[in-house]
mmCIF file of C-alpha atoms and ligand atoms in Angstrom:
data_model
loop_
_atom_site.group_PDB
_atom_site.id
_atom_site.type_symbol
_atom_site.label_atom_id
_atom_site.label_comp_id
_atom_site.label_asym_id
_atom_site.label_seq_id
_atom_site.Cartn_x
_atom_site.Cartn_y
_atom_site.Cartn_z
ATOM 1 C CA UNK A 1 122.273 130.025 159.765
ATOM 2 C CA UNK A 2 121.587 128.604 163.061
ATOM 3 C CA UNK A 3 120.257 132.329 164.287
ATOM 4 C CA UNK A 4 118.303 132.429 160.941
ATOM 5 C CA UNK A 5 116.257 129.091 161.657
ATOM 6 C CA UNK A 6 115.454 130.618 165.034
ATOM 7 C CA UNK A 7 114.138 133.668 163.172
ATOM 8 C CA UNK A 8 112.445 131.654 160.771
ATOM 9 C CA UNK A 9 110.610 129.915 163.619
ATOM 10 C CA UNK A 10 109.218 133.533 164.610
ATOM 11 C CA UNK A 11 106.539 133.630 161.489
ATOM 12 C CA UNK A 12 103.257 131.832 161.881
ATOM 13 C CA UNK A 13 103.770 128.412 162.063
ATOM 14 C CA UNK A 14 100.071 127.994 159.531
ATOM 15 C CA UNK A 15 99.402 129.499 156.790
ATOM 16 C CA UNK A 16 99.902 129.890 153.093
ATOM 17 C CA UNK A 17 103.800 130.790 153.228
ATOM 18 C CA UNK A 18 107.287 129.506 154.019
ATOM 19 C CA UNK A 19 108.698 130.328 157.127
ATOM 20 C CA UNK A 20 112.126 131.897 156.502
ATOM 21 C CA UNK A 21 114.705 133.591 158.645
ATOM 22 C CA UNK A 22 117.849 136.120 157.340
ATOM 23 C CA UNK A 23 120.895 137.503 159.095
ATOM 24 C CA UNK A 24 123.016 139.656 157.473
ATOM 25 C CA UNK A 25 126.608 140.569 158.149
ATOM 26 C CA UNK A 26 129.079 143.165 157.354
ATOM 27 C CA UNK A 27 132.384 141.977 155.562
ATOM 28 C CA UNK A 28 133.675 141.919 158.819
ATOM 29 C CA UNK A 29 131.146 139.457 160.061
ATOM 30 C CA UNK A 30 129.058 141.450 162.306
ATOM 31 C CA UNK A 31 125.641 141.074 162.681
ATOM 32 C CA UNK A 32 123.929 144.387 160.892
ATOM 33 C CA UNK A 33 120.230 142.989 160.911
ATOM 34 C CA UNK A 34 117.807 140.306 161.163
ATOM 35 C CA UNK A 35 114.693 139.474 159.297
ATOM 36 C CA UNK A 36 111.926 136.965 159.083
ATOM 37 C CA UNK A 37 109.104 136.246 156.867
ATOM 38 C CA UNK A 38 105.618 137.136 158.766
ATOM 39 C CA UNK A 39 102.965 135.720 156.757
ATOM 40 C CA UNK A 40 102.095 135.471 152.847
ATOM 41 C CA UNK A 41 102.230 138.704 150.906
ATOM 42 C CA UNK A 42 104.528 140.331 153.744
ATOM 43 C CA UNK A 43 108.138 140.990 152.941
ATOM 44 C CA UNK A 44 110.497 137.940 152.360
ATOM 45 C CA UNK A 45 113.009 137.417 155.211
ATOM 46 C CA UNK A 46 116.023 138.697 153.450
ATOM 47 C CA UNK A 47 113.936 142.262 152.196
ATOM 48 C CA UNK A 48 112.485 142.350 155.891
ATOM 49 C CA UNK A 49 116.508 142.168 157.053
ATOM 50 C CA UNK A 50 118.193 144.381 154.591
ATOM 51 C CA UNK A 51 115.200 147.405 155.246
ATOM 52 C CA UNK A 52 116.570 147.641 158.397
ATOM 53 C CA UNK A 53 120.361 148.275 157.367
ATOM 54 C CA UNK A 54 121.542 151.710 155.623
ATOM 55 C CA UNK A 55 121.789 151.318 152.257
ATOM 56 C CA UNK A 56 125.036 151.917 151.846
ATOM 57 C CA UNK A 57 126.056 149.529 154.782
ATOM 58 C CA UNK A 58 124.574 146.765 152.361
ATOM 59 C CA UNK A 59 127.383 147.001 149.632
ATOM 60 C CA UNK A 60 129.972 144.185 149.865
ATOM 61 C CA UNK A 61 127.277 141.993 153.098
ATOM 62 C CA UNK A 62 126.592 139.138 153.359
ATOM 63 C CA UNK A 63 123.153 137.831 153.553
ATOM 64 C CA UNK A 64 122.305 134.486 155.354
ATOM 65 C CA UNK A 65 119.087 133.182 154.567
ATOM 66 C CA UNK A 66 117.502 129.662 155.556
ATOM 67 C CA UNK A 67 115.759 129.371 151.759
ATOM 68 C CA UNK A 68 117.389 130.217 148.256
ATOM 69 C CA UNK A 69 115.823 133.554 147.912
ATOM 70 C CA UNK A 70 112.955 133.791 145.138
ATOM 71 C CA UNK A 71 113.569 134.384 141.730
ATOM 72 C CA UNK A 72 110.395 135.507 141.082
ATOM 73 C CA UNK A 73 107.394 138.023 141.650
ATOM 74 C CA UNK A 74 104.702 136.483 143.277
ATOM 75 C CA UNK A 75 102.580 139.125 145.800
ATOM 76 C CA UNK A 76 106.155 140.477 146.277
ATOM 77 C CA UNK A 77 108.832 140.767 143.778
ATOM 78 C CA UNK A 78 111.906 138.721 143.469
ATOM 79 C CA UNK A 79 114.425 138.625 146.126
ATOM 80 C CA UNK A 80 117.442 137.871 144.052
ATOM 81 C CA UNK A 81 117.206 140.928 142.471
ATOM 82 C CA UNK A 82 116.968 143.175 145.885
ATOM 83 C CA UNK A 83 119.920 141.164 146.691
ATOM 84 C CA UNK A 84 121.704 141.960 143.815
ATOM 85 C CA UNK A 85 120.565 145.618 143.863
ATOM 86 C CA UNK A 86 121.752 146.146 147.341
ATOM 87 C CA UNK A 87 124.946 145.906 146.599
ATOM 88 C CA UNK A 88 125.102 142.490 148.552
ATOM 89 C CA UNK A 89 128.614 140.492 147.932
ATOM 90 C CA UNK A 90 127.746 137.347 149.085
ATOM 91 C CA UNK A 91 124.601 134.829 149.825
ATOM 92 C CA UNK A 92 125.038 131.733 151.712
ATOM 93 C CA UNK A 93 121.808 129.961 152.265
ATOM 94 C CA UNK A 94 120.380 126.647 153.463
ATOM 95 C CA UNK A 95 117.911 124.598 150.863
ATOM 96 C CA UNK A 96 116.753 125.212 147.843
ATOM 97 C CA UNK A 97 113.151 126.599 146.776
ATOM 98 C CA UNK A 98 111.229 124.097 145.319
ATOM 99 C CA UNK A 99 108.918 125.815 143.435
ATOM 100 C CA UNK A 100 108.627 125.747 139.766
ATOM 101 C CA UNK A 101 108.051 129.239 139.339
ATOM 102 C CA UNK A 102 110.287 130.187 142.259
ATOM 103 C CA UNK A 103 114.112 128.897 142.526
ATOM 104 C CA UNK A 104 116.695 129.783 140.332
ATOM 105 C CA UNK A 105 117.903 132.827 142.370
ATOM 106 C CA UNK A 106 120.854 131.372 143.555
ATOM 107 C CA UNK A 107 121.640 130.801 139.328
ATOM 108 C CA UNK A 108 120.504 134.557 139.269
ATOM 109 C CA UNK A 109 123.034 135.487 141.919
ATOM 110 C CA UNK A 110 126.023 133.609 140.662
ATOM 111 C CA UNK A 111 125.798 135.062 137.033
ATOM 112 C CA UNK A 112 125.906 138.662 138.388
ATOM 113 C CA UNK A 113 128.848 137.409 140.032
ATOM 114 C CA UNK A 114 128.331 137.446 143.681
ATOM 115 C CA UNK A 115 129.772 134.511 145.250
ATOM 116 C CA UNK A 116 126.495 132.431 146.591
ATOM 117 C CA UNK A 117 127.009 128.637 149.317
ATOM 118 C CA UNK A 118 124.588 126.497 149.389
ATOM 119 C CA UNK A 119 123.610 123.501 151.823
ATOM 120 C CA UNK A 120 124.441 124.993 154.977
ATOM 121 C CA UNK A 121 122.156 123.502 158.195
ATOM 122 C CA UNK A 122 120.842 122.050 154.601
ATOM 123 C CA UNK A 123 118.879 119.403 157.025
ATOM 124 C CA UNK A 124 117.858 121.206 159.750
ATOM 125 C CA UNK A 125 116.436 123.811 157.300
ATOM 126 C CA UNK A 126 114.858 120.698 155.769
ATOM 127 C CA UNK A 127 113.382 119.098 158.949
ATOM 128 C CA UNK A 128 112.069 122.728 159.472
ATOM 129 C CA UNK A 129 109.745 123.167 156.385
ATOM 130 C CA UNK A 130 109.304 119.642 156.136
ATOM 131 C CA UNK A 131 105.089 120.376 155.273
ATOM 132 C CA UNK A 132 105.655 123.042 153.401
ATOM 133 C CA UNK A 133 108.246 121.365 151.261
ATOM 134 C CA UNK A 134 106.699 118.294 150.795
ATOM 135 C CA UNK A 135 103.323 120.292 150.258
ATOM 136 C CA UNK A 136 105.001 122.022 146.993
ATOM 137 C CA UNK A 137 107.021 119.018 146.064
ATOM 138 C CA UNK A 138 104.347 116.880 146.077
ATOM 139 C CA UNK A 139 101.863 119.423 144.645
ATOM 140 C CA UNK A 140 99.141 118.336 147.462
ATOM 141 C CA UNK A 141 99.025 119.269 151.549
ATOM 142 C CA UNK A 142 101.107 117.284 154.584
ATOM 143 C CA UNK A 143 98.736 114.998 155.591
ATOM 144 C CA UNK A 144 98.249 113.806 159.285
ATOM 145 C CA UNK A 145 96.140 110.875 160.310
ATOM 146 C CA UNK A 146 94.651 111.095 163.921
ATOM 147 C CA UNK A 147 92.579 108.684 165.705
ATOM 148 C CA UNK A 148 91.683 108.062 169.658
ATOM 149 C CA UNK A 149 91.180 104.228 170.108
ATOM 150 C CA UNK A 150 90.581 101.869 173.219
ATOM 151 C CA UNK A 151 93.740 99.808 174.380
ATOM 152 C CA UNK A 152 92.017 96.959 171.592
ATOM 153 C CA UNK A 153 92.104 99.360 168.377
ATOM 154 C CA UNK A 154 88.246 100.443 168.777
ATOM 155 C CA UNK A 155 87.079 103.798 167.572
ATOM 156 C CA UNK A 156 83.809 103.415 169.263
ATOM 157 C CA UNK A 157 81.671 101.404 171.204
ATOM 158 C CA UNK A 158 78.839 98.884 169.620
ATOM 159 C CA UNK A 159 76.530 101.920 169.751
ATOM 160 C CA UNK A 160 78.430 103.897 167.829
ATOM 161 C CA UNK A 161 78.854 106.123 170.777
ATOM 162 C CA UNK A 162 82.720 107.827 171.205
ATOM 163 C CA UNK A 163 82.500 110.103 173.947
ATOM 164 C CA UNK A 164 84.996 110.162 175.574
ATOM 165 C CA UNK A 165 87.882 107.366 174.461
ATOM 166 C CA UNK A 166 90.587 109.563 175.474
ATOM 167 C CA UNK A 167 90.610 112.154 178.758
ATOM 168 C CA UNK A 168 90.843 115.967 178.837
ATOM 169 C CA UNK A 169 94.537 116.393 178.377
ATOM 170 C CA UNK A 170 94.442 113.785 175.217
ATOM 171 C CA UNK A 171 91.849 116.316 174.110
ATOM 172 C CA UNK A 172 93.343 119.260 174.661
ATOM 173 C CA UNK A 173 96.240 117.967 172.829
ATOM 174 C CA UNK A 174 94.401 117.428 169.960
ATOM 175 C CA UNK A 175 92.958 121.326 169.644
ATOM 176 C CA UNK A 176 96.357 122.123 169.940
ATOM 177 C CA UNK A 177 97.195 119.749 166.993
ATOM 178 C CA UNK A 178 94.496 121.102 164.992
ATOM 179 C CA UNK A 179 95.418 124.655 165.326
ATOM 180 C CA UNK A 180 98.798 123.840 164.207
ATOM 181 C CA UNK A 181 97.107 122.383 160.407
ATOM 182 C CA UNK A 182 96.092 124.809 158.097
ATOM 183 C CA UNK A 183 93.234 122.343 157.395
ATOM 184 C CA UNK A 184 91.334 119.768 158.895
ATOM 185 C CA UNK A 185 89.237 117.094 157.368
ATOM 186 C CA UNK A 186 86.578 114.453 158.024
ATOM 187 C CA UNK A 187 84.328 112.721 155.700
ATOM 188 C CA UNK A 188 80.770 113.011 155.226
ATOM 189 C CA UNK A 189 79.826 109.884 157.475
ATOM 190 C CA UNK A 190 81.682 111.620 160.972
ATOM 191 C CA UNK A 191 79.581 114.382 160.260
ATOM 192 C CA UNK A 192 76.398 112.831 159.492
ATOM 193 C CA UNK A 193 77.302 110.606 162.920
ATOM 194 C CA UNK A 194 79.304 113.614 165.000
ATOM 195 C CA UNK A 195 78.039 116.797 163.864
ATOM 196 C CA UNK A 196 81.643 117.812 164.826
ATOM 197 C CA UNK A 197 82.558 121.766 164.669
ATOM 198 C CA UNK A 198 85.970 121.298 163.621
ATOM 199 C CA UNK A 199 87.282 124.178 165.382
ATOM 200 C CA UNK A 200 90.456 124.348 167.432
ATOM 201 C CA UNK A 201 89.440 124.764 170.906
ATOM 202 C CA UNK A 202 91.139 125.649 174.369
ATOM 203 C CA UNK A 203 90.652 124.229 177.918
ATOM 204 C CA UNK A 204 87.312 126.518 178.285
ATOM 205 C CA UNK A 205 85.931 125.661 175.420
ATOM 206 C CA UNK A 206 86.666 129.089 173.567
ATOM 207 C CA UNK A 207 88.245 129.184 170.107
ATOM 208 C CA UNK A 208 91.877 128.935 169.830
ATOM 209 C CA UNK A 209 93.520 132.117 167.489
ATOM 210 C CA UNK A 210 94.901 129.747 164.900
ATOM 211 C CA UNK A 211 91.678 127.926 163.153
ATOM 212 C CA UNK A 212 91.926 125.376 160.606
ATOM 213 C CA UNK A 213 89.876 125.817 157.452
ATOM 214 C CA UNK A 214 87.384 122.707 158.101
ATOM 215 C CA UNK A 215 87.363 120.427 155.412
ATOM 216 C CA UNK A 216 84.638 117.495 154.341
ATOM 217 C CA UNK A 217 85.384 115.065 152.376
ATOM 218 C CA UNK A 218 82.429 112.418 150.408
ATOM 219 C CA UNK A 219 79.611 112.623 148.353
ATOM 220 C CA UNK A 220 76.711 112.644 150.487
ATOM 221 C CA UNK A 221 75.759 116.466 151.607
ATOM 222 C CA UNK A 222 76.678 118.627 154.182
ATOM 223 C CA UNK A 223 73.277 118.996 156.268
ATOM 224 C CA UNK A 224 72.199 122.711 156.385
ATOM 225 C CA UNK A 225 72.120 122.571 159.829
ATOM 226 C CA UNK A 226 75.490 121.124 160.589
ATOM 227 C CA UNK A 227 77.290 122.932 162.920
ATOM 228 C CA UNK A 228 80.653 122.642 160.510
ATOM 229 C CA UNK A 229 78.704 125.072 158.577
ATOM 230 C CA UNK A 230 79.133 127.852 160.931
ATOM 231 C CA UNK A 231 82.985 127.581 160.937
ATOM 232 C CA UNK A 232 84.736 130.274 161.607
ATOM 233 C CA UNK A 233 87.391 129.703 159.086
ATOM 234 C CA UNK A 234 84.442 128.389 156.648
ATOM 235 C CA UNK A 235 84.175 125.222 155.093
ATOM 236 C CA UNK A 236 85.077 123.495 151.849
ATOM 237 C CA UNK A 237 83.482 120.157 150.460
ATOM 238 C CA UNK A 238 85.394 117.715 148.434
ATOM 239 C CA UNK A 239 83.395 115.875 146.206
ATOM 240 C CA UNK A 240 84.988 112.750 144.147
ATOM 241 C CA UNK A 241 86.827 109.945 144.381
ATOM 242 C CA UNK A 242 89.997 110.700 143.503
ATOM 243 C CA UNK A 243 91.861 111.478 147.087
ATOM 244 C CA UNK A 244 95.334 112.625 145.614
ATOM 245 C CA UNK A 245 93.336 115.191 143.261
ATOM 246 C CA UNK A 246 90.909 116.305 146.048
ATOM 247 C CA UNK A 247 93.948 116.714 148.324
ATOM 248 C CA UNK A 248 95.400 118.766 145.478
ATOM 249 C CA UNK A 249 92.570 120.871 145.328
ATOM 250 C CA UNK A 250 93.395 122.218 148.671
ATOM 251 C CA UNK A 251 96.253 123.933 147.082
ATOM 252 C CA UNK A 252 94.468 126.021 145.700
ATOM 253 C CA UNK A 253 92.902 127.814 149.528
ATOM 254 C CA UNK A 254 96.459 127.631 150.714
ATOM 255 C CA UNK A 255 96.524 124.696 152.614
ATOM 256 C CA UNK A 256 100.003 122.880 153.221
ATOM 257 C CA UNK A 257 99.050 120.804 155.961
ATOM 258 C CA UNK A 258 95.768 118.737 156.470
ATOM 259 C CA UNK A 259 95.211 117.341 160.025
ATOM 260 C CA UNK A 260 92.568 114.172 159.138
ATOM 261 C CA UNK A 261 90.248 113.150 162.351
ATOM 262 C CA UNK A 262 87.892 110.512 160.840
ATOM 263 C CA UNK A 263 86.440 108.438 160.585
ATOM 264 C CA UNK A 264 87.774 105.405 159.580
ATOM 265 C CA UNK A 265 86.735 105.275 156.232
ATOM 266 C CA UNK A 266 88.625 108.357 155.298
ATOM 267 C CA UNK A 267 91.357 107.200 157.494
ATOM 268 C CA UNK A 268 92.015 103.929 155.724
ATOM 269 C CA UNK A 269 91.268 105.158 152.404
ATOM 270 C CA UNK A 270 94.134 107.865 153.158
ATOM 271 C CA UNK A 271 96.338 105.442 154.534
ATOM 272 C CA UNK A 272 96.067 102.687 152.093
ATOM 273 C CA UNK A 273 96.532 105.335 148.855
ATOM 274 C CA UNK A 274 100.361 106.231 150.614
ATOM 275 C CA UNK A 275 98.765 109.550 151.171
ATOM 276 C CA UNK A 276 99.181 109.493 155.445
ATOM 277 C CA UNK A 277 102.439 111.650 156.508
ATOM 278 C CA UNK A 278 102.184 111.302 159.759
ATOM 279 C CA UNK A 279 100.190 109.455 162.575
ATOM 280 C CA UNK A 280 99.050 110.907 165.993
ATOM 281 C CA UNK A 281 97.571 107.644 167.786
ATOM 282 C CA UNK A 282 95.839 108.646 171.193
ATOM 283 C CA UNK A 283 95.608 105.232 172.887
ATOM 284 C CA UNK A 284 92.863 104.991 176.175
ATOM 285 C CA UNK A 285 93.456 102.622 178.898
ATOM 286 C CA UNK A 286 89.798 100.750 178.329
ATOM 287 C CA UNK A 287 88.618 98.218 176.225
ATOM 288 C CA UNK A 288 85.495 98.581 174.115
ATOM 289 C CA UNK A 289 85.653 95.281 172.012
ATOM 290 C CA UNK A 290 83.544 94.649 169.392
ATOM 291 C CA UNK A 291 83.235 95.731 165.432
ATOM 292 C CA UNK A 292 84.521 99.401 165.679
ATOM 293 C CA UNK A 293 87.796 99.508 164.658
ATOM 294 C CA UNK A 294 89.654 102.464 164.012
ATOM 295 C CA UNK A 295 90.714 101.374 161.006
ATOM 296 C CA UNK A 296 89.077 99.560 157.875
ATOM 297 C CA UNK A 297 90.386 97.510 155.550
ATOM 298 C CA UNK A 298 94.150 98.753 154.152
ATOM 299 C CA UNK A 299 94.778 96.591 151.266
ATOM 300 C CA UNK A 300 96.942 94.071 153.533
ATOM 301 C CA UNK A 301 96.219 90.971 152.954
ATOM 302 C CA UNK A 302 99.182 89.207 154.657
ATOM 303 C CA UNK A 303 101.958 90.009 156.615
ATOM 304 C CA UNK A 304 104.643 90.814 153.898
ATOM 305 C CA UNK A 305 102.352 93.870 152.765
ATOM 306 C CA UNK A 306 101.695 95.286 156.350
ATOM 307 C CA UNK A 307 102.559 98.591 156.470
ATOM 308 C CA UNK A 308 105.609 99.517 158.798
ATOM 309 C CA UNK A 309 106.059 102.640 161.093
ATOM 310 C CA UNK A 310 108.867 104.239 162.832
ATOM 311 C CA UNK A 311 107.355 105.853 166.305
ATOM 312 C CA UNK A 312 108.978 108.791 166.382
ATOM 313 C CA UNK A 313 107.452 109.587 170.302
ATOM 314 C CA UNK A 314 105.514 108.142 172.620
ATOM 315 C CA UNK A 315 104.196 110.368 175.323
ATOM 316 C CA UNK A 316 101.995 110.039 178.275
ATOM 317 C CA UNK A 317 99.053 112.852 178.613
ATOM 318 C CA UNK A 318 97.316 112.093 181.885
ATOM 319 C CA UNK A 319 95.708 108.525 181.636
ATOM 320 C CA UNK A 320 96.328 108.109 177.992
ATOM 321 C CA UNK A 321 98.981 107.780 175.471
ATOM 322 C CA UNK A 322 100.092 109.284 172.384
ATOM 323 C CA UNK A 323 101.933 107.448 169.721
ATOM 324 C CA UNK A 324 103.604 109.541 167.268
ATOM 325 C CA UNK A 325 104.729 107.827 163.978
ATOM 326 C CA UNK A 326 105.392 108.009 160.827
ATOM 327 C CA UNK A 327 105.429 105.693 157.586
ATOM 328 C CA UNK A 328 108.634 103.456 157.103
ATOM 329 C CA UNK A 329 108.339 103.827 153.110
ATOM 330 C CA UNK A 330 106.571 106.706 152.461
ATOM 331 C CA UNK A 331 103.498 106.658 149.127
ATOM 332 C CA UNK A 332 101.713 103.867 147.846
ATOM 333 C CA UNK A 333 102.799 100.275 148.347
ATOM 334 C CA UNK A 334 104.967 99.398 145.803
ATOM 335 C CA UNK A 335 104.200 95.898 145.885
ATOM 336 C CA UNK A 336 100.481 95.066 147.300
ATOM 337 C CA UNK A 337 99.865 91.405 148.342
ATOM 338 C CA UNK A 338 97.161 89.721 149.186
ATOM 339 C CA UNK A 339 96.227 86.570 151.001
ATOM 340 C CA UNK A 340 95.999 85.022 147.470
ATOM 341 C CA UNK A 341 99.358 85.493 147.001
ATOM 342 C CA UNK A 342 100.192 82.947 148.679
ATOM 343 C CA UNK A 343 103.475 85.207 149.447
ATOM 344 C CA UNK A 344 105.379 84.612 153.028
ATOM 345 C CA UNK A 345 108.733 86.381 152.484
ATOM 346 C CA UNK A 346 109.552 90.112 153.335
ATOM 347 C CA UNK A 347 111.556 92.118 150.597
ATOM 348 C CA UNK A 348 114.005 94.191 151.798
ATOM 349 C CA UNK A 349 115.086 97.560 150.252
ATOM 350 C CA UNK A 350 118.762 95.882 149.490
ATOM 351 C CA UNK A 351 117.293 93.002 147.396
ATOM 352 C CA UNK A 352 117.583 90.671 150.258
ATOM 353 C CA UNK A 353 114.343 88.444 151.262
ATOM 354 C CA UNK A 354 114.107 86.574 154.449
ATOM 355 C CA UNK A 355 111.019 85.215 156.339
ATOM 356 C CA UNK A 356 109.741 87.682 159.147
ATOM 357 C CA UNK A 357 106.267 87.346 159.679
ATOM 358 C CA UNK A 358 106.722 86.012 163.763
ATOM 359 C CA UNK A 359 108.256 89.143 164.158
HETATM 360 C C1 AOF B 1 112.407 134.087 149.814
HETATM 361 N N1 AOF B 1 112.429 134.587 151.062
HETATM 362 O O1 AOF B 1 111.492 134.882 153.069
HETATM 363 C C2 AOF B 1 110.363 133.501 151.564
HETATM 364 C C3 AOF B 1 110.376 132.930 150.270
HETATM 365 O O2 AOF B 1 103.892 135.014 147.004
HETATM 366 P P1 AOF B 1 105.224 135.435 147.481
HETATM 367 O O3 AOF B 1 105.815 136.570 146.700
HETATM 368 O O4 AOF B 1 105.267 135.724 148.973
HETATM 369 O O5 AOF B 1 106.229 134.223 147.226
HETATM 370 C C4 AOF B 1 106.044 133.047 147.932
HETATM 371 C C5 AOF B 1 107.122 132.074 147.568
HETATM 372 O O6 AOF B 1 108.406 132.618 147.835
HETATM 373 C C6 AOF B 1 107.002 130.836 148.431
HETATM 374 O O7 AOF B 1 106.179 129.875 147.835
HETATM 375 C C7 AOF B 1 108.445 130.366 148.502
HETATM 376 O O8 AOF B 1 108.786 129.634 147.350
HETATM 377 C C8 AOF B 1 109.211 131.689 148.510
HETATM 378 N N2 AOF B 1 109.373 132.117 149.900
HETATM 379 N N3 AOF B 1 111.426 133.217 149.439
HETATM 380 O O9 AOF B 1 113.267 134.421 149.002
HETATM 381 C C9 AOF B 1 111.448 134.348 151.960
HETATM 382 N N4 AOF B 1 109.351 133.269 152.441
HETATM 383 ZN ZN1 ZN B 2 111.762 136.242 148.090
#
């Protein structure tokens, strides 16, 4: 299972697809072949495995894949039943497929009476697909909140002027980020202000060979002229108000994973609905001062309803530093207070309530 989440890994990391990996053995445990899945509407890992085994080498094998194989026929057909054609005596495999239309092959496998394991590397494989799962679970895209701020939380000096917070490598770091998003998405206002291009970029400027679909988010129109219009992935405009629905929508071009770069507005709106994953914090060594946060208002109102992060890095590129973290309770706050409250205790998971806010 191990070698099959190392196979896995070899499919595009983007796109509209899991990644899975398969190994499969003879009865006598020895490798005969390994597969992975390349991209959508290429063969699944376990059919990309087993086509390179003789036939008859496949009755009585065992096939190890990283994802319950499919149960269904989607731009291939169901892997279950290649399994079960082949001649394969046994399927041990790592998480289950959470798709509605999808899972149930491991049911499929066990009635024709091959002997199927579950949960094996069941977290690993988990911590793997962790977009893609939650993207299917969830029925809307990963979502990653990015900003670049001063040492002081600003976004931008009085001016409005943002170029540049961060240095090159900070930079850099983020066209690497963006090419590893199947999306990414700013609101109307960054690209009235900006005129961003939302492409993923190298060191010389020249376009990276993963590019996010570029993604604008508001009411107020796209300018003809904007250069966003002339990406090379193309662009699609969210109208509406409804962020987990517009998110949704995004389904539907085969995004999974949304990388959001501004500005605030969209940032906070994101945030404050639950619907922020993950944050990538590029922090400058200047201060800027003054009214342009990088955040607007979140719904906090006092400390009991500030929202809590676990960093999960912190890493130093050139000058600057990058804070990765990610929500403490993931979705919406249960609970929102305000200042009106009048509330000064924390509430703990366990029931428990004590008084934190000096800490
Ligand atoms: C497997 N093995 O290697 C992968 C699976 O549109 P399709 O036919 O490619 O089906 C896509 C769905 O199949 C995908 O959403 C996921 O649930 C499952 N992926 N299943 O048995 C594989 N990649
Ligand atoms: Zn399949």
């Amino acid at each position: 299972m191990r070698r099959g989440l190392e196979l896995a890994a070899l499919g595009p990391a983007v796109g509209d697809h899991a990644r899975v990996g398969a190994v499969i053995l003879s009865p006598e445990g020895d490798v005969l072949a390994e597969g992975w899945h390349k991209g959508a509407g290429t063969p699944h890992a376990e059919v990309d495995a087993m086509a390179k085994v003789d036939p008859e080498h496949l009755r009585g094998a065992t096939a190890v894949v990283t994802l319950e194989p499919c149960n269904h026929t989607g731009r291939t057909g169901p892997c279950a039943v290649a399994l079960l054609e082949a001649g394969v005596a046994r399927v041990v495999y790592a998480i289950d497929d959470p798709g509605a239309d999808v899972h149930g092959g491991a049911d499929r496998l066990r009635a024709a009476g091959l002997e199927v394991v579950s949960g094996v590397l069941a977290s690993e494989a988990e911590a793997f697909l962790e977009r893609w799962l939650l993207s299917v679970r969830l029925g809307r895209p990963w979502v990653t909140v990015k900003w670049a701020s001063s040492l002081d939380g600003r976004a931008a000096a009085a001016d409005g002027t943002s170029k540049w917070i961060t240095g090159a490598a900070a930079r850099q770091h983020v066209h690497e980020q963006r090419a590893a998003h199947d999306a990414i998405l700013v609101g109307t206002g960054t690209v009235l202000a900006d005129d961003p291009s939302l492409t993923a970029r190298g060191d010389a400027g020249e376009l990276l060979a993963d590019q996010p679909l570029a993604v604008v988010l508001g009411d107020r129109a796209v300018p003809a002229d904007a250069a966003v219009r002339r990406h090379p992935r193309g662009l699609v405009t969210l109208p509406g108000h409804d962020l987990a629905t517009s998110l949704g929508a995004l389904r539907g071009h085969g995004v999974h994973s949304v990388f959001v770069e501004g500005g605030p507005t969209v940032a906070s709106a994101l945030i404050a609905a639950g619907l922020a994953d993950e944050y990538l914090v590029y922090v400058a060594p200047v201060l800027l001062g003054g009214p342009r946060v990088a955040l607007g208002d979140l719904g906090v109102g006092s400390m009991p309803a500030r929202r809590r992060l676990d960093v999960l890095s912190t890493t130093a590129l050139g000058p600057d530093l990058l804070v990765r973290a990610r929500p403490q309770h993931p979705g919406p706050p249960e609970h929102p207070q305000h200042l009106d409250d009048g509330a000064t205790l924390d509430h703990h998971d366990d029931g428990s309530t004590n008084d934190r806010s000096t800490t």
